Structures are given as structure tokens and as C-alpha cells.
PDB file of C-alpha atoms in Angstrom:
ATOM      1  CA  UNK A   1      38.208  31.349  -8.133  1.00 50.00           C
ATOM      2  CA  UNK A   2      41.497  29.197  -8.088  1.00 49.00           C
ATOM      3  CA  UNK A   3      41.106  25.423  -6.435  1.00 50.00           C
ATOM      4  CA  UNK A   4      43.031  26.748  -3.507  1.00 51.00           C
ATOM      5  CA  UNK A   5      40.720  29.955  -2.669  1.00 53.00           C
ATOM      6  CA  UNK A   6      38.298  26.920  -2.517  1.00 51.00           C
ATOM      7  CA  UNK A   7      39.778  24.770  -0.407  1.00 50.00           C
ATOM      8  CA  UNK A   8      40.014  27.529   2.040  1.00 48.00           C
ATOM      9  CA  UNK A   9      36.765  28.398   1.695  1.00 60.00           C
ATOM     10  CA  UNK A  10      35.353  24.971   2.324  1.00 56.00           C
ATOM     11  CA  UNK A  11      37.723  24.830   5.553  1.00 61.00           C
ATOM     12  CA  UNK A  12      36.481  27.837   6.780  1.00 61.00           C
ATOM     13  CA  UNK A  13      32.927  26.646   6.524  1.00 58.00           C
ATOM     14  CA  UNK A  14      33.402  23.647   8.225  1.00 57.00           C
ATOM     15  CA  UNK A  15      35.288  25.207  10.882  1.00 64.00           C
ATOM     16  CA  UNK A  16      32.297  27.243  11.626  1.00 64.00           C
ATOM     17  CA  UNK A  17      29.832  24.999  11.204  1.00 54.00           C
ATOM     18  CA  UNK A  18      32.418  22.459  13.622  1.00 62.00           C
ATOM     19  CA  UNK A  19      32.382  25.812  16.168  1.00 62.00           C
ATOM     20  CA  UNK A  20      28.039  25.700  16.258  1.00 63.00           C
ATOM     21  CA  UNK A  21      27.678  22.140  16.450  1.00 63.00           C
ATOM     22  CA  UNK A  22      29.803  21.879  19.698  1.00 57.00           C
ATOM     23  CA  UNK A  23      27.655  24.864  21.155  1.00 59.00           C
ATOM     24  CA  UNK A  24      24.628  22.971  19.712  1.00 50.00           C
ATOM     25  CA  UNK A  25      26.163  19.860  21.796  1.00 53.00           C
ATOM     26  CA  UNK A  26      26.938  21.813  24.736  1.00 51.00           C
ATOM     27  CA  UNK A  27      23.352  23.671  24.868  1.00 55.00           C
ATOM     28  CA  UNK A  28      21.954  20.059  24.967  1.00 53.00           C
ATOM     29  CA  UNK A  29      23.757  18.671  27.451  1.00 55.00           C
ATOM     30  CA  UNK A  30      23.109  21.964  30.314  1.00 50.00           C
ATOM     31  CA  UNK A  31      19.004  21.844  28.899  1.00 42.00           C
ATOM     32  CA  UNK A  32      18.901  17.774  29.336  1.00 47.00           C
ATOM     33  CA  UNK A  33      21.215  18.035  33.077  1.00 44.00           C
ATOM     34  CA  UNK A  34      18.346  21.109  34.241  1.00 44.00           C
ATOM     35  CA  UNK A  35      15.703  18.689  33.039  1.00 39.00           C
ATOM     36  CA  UNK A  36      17.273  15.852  34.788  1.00 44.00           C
ATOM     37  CA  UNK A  37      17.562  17.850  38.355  1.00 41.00           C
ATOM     38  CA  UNK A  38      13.984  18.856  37.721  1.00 38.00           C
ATOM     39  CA  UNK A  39      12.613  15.742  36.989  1.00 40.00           C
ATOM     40  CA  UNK A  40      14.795  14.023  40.412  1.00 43.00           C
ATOM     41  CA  UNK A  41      13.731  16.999  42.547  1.00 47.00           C
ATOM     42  CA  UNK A  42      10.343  16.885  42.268  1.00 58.00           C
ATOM     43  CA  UNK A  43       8.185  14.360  44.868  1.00 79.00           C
ATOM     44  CA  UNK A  44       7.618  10.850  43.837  1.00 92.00           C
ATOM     45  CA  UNK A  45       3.735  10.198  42.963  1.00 93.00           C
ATOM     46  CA  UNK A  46       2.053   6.723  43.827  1.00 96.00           C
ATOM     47  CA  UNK A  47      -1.162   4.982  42.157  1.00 96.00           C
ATOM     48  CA  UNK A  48      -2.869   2.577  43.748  1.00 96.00           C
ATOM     49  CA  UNK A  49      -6.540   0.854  42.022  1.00 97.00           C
ATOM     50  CA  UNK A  50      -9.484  -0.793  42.973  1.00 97.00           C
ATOM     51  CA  UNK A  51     -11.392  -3.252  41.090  1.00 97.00           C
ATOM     52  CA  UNK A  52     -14.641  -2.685  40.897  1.00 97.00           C
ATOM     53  CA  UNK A  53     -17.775  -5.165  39.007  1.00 95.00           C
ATOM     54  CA  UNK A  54     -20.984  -2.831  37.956  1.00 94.00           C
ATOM     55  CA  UNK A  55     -24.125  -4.483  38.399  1.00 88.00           C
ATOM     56  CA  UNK A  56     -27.611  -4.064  37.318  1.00 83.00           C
ATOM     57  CA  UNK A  57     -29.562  -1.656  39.623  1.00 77.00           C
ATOM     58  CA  UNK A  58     -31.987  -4.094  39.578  1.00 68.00           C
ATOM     59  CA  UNK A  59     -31.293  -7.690  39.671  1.00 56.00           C
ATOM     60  CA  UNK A  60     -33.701 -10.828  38.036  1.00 52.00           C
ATOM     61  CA  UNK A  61     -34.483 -11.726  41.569  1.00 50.00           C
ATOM     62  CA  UNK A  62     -37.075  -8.673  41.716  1.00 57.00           C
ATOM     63  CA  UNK A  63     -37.459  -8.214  38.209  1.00 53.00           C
ATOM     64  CA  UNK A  64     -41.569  -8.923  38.650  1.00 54.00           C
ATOM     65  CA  UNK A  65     -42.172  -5.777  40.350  1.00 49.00           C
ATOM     66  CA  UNK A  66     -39.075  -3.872  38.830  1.00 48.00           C
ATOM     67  CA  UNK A  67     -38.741  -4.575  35.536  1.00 49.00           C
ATOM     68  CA  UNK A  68     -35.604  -6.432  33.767  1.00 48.00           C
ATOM     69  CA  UNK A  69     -32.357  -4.515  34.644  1.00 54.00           C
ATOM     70  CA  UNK A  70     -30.429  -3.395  31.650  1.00 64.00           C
ATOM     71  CA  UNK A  71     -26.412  -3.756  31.588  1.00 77.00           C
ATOM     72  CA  UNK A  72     -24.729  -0.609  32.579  1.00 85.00           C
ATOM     73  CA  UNK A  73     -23.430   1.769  30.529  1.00 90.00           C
ATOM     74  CA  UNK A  74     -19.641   1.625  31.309  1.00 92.00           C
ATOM     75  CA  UNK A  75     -18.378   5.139  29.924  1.00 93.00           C
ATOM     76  CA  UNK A  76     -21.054   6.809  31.512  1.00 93.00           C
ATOM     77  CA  UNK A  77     -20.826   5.374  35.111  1.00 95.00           C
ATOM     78  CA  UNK A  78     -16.861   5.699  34.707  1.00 95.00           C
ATOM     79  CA  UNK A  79     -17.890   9.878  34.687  1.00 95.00           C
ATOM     80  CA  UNK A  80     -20.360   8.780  37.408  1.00 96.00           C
ATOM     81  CA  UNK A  81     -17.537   7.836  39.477  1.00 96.00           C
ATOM     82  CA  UNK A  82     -15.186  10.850  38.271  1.00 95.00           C
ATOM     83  CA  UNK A  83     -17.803  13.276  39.291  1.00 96.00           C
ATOM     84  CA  UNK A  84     -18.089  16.183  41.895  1.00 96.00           C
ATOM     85  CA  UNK A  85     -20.845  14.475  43.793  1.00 96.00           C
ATOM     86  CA  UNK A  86     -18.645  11.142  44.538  1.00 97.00           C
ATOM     87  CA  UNK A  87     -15.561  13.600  45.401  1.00 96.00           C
ATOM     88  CA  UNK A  88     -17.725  15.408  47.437  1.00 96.00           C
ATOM     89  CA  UNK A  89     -18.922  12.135  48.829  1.00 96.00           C
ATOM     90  CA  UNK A  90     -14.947  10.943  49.516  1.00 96.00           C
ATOM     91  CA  UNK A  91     -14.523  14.613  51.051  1.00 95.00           C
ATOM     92  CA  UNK A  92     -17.048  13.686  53.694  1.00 94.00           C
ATOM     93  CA  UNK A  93     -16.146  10.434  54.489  1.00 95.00           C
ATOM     94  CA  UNK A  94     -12.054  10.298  55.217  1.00 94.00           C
ATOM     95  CA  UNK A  95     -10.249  13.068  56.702  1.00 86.00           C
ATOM     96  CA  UNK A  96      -7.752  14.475  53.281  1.00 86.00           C
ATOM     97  CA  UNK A  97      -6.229  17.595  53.061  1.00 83.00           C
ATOM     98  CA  UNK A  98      -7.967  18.267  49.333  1.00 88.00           C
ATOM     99  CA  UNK A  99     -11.238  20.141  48.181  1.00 92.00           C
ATOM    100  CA  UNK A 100     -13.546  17.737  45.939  1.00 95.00           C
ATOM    101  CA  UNK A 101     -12.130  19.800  43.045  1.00 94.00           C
ATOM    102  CA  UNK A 102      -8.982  18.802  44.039  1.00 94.00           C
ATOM    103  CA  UNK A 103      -9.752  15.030  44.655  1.00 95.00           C
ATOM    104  CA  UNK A 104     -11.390  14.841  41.254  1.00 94.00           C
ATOM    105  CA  UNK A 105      -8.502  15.651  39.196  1.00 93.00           C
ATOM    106  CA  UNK A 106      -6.176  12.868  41.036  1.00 93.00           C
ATOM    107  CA  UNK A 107      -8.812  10.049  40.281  1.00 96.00           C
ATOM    108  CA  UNK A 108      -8.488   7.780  37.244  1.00 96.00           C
ATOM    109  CA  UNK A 109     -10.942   5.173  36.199  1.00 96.00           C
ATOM    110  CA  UNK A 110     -10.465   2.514  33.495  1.00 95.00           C
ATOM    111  CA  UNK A 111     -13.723   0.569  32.334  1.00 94.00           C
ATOM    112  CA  UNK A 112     -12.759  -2.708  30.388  1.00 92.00           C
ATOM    113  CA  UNK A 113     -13.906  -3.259  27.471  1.00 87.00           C
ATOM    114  CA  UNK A 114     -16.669  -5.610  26.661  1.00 87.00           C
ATOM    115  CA  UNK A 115     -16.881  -5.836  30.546  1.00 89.00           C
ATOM    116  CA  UNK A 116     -19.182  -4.885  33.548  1.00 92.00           C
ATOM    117  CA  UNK A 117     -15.648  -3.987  35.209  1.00 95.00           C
ATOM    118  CA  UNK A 118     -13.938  -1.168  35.740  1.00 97.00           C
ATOM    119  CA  UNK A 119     -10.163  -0.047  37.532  1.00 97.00           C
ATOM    120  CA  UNK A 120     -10.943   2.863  39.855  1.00 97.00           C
ATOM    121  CA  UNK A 121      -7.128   4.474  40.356  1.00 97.00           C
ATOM    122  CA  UNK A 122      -5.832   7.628  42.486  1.00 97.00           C
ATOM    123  CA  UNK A 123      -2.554   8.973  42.291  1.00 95.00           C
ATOM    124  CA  UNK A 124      -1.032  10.878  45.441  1.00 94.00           C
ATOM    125  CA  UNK A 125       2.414  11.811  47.080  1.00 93.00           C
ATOM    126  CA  UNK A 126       1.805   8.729  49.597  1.00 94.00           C
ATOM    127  CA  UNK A 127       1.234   5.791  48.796  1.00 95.00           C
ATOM    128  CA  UNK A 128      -1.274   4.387  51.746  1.00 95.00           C
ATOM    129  CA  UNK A 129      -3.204   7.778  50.731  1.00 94.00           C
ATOM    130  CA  UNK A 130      -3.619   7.037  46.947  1.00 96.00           C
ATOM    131  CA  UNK A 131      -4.851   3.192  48.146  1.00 96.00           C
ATOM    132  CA  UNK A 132      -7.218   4.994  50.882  1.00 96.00           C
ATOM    133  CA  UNK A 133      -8.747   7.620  48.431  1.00 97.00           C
ATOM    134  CA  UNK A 134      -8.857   4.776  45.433  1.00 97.00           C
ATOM    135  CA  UNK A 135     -11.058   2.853  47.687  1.00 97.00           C
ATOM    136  CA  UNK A 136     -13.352   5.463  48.796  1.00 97.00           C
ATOM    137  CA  UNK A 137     -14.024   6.630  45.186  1.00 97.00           C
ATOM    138  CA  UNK A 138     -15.268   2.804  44.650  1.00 97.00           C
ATOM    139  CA  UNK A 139     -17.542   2.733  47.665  1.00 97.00           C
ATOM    140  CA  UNK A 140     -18.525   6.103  47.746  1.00 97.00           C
ATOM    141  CA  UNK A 141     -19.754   5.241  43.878  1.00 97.00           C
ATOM    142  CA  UNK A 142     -21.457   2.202  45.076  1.00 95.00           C
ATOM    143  CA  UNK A 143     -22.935   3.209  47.904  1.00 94.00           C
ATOM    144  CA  UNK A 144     -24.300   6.039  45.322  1.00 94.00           C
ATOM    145  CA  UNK A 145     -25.749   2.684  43.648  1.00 91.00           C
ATOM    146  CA  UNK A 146     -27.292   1.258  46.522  1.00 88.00           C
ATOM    147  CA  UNK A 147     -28.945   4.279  47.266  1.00 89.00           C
ATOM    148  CA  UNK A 148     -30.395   4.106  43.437  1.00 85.00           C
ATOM    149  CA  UNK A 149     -31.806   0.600  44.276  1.00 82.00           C
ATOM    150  CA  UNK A 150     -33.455   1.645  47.768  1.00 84.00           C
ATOM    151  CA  UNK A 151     -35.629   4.065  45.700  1.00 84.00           C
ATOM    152  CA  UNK A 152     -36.472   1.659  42.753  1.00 81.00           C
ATOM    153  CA  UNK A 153     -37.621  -0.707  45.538  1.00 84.00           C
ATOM    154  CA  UNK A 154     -39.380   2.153  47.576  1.00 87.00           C
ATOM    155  CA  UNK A 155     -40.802   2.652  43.884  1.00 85.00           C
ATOM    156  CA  UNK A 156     -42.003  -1.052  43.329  1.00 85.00           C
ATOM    157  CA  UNK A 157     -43.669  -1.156  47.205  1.00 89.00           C
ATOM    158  CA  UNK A 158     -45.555   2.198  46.468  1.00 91.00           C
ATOM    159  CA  UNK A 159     -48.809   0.688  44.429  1.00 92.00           C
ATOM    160  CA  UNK A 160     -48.843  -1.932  47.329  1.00 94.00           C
ATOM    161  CA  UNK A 161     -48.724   0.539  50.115  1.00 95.00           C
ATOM    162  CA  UNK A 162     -51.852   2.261  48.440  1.00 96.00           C
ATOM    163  CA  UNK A 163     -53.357  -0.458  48.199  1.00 96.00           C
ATOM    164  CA  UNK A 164     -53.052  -1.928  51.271  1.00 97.00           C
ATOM    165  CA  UNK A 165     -54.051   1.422  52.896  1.00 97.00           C
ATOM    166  CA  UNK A 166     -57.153   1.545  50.722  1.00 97.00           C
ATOM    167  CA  UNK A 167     -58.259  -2.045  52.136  1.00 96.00           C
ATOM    168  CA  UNK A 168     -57.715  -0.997  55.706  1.00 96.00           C
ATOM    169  CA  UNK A 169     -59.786   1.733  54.908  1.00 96.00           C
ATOM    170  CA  UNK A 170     -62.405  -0.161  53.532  1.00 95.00           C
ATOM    171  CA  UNK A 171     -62.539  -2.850  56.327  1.00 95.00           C
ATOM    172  CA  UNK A 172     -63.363  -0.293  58.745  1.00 95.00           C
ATOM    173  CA  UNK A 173     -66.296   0.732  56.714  1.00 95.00           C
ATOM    174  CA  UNK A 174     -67.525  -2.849  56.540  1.00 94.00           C
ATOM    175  CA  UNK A 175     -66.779  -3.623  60.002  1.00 94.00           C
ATOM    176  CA  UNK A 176     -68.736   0.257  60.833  1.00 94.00           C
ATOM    177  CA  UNK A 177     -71.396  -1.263  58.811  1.00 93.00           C
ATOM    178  CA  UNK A 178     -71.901  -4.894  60.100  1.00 92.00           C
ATOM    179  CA  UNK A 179     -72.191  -3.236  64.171  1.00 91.00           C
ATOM    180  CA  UNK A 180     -75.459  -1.734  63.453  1.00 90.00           C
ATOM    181  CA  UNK A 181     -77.021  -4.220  60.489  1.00 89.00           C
ATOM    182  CA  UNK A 182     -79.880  -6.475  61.296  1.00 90.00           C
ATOM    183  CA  UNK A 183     -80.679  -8.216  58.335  1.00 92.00           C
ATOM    184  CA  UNK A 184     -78.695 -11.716  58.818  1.00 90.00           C
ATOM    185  CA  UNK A 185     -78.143 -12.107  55.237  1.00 93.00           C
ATOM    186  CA  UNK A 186     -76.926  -8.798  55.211  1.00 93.00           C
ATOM    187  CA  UNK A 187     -74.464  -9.269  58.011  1.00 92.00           C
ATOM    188  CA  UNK A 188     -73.097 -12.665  56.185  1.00 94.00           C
ATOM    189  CA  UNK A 189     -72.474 -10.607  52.963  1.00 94.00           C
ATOM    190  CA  UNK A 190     -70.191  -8.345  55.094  1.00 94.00           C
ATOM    191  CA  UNK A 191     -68.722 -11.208  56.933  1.00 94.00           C
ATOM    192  CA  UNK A 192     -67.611 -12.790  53.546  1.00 95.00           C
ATOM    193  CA  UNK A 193     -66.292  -9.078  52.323  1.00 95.00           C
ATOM    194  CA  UNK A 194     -64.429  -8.947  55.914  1.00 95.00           C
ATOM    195  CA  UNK A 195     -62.458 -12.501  54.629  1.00 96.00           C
ATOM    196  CA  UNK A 196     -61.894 -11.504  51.676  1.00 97.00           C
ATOM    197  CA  UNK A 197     -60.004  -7.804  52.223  1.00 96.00           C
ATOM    198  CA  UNK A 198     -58.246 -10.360  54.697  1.00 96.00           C
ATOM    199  CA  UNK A 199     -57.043 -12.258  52.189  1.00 97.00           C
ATOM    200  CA  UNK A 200     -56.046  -9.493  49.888  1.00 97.00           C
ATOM    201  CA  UNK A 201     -53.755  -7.424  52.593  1.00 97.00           C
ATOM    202  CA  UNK A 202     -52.325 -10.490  53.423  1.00 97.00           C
ATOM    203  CA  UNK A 203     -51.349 -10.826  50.102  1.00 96.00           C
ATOM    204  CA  UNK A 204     -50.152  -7.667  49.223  1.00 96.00           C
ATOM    205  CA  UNK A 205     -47.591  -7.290  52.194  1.00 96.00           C
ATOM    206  CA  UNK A 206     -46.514 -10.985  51.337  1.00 94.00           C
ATOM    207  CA  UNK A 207     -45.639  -9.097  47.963  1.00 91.00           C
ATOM    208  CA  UNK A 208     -43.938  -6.425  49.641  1.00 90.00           C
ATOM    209  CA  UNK A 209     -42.121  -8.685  51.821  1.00 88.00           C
ATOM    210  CA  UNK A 210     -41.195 -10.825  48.833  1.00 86.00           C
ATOM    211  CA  UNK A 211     -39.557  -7.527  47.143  1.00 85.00           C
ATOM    212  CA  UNK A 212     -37.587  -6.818  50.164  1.00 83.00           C
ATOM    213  CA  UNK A 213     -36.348 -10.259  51.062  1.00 80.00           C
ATOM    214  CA  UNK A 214     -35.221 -10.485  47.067  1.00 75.00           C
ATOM    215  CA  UNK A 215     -33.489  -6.605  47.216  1.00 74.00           C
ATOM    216  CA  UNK A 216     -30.641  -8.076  48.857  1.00 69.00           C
ATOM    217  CA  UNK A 217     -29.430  -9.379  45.839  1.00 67.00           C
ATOM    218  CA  UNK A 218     -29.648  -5.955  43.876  1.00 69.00           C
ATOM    219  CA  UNK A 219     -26.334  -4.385  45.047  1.00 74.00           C
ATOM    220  CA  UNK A 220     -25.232  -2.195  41.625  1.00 84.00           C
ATOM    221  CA  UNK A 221     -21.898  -3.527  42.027  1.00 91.00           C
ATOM    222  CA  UNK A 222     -18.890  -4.544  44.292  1.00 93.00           C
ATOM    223  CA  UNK A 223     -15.308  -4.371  44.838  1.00 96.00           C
ATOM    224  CA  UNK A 224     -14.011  -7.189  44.061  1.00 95.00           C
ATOM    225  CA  UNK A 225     -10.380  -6.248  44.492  1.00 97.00           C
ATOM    226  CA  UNK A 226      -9.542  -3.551  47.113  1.00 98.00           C
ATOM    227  CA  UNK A 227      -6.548  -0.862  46.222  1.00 96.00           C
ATOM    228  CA  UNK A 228      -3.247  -1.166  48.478  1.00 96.00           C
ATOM    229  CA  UNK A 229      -0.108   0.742  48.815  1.00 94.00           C
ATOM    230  CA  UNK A 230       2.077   0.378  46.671  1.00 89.00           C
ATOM    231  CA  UNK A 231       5.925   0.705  47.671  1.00 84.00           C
ATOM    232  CA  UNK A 232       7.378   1.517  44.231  1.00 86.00           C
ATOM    233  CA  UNK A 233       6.052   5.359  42.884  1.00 87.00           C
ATOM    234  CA  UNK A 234       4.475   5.495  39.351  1.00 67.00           C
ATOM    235  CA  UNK A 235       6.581   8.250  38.520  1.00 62.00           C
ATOM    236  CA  UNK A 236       7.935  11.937  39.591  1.00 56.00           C
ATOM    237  CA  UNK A 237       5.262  14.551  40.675  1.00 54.00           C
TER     238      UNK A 237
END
């Protein structure tokens, strides 16, 4: 093949592969213009987050009766949160056109790490509605909490109900039995039990009342930082 024939050659390769790249070029350009007028067509999407601080179900002020509460485990009450019962929960309490299903996927939380704390985020096409349905996911999940303490509490009182009841039961007996004895030295012997169930009733609902008055303090958390609306979107739908 002569120098010439080659030169030709190489032209007519590069014209061709000059012909494809401009059709490579021009593909580009219509697939990234239909991606742009996708992207600015679709609805603008809004997040909004709560901040939320887990506590111990049980706090040291009734950890006597209760035991010591342990830290919480911040993966697992992140899925707490994310789960069908809280969306169900948030379904019942504010008036949104979404199923629980539906709720669930739009809900993002965020535990920190090394930290009791967690961000509890919802995205939606408005932005008051993400801020309303980020806050209900953090107090539906803390009301879920509270209700967690109530029975640990109901727990701790139960051996003191019983016990209680079992005195009453027991002074009626004694007081049955002092009406119709004689014996004086009998009668003082059931006197002195009388006082003394006395004294232990009034101790055990001092007990109770002491693990009431201290439940207060057993919460399982709070918001600490309430979601709002935000006016800028986090992005296209």
C-alpha cells in the first residue's frame, strides 16, 4: 500500500469516527435536556426533623423497686420508631392522607453515635406536613415509652398490692376473733397483732406511694428539639 492510499485511509477513518462522536455528543445532550425537564417537573420534596433524647425506661429515682435501667439500645429503638405500630399510631392521631405503610416509608431516623439521641426526619410534598408528621413519629414513639414505664411501675406496685390485700384480710380475722374472746390476755395478744398489721399497711402503701411520686421522673425520653417547616425543599420528588 503506497503512503498516499494511507493517508486516505487514515482520513477516512477519522472522518467517521469525527461523524459518531458528534452523534455521540448530540445523543448526550437530548438524554441530559429529557433528564433535566424530568428532574424540574417533578414536585419539590421537604424534610423537616425532630430531636429526640432516649431515656432509660426506668430512671435511678425508682431503681429500689425496679431495678437499675440499662442505656438504650439506639439501632434498635431507631426500628422502634420506623415501625408499623408507631405509623399506625401517627395514622390515628393527625388527620394525613397516607396508610401506615405509606407513612413508614417517608420517615427517616438518625441515632448519633455514642449518644442517647436520635434525629427523627419525614420527607413530604409540604413542608408544614413533613414538620407535623416528623413530630408525631417522636411522640407517638415516646408516648409508646411512657406506656412501657406505666407497666414496669404497675409491675413494681404488684407484690405490694398482694400484700397489702393479704393484711386487710388478716385484720378482719383478728378483729372477727377479738369480738367474741374472753380471755384478757388473749384479747391483748390480738390488740398488739391489730397494731402491728397497722403498721405494716401503712408501710407498704407509703412504698407504693413512694414509687409513684418517683415515676415522674421515668419518662423514656423527650423532644428536645421540635421539627418545623422548612421553606427551602431537600430536593425534587
Amino acid at each position: 500500500m503506497s503512503d498516499s492510499t494511507r493517508i486516505l485511509d487514515l482520513r477516512d477513518y477519522w472522518q467517521m469516527v469525527r461523524a459518531r462522536m458528534w452523534t455521540v455528543v448530540a445523543m448526550g445532550t437530548i438524554v441530559a435536556a429529557i433528564a433535566g425537564a424530568y428532574v424540574a417537573l417533578r414536585p419539590p420534596v421537604y424534610y423537616s426533623q425532630a430531636k429526640v433524647i432516649v431515656e432509660p425506661l426506668v430512671s435511678s429515682a425508682i431503681a429500689g423497686p425496679l431495678g437499675n435501667g440499662s442505656e438504650p439500645d439506639m439501632p434498635t429503638e431507631a426500628e422502634i420508631v420506623q415501625s408499623i405500630d408507631i405509623a399506625r399510631a401517627v395514622d390515628q392521631a393527625i388527620d394525613v392522607s397516607a396508610s401506615p405503610e405509606q407513612l413508614v416509608k417517608g420517615v427517616r431516623v438518625e441515632p448519633v453515635r455514642d449518644a442517647a439521641v436520635m434525629f427523627v426526619g419525614y420527607s413530604a410534598g409540604n413542608p408544614d406536613t413533613a414538620a407535623l408528621i416528623a413530630n408525631t413519629f417522636a411522640q407517638e414513639y415516646l408516648d409508646a415509652r411512657k406506656e412501657q414505664v406505666a407497666a414496669q411501675v404497675e409491675a413494681a406496685i404488684a407484690p405490694f398490692d398482694e400484700r397489702i390485700a393479704a393484711l386487710e384480710a388478716e385484720a378482719g380475722q383478728v378483729e372477727a376473733d377479738l369480738e367474741s374472746e374472753d380471755d384478757p390476755n388473749r384479747r391483748g395478744t390480738l390488740r398488739a397483732r391489730l397494731t402491728t398489721i397497722g403498721d405494716e399497711i401503712a408501710a407498704n402503701v407509703a412504698s407504693k406511694a413512694e414509687i409513684y411520686s418517683n415515676a415522674g421522673s421515668a419518662q423514656g425520653g423527650r423532644i428536645v428539639q421540635f421539627a418545623v417547616a422548612s421553606p427551602v425543599p431537600s430536593g425534587p420528588g
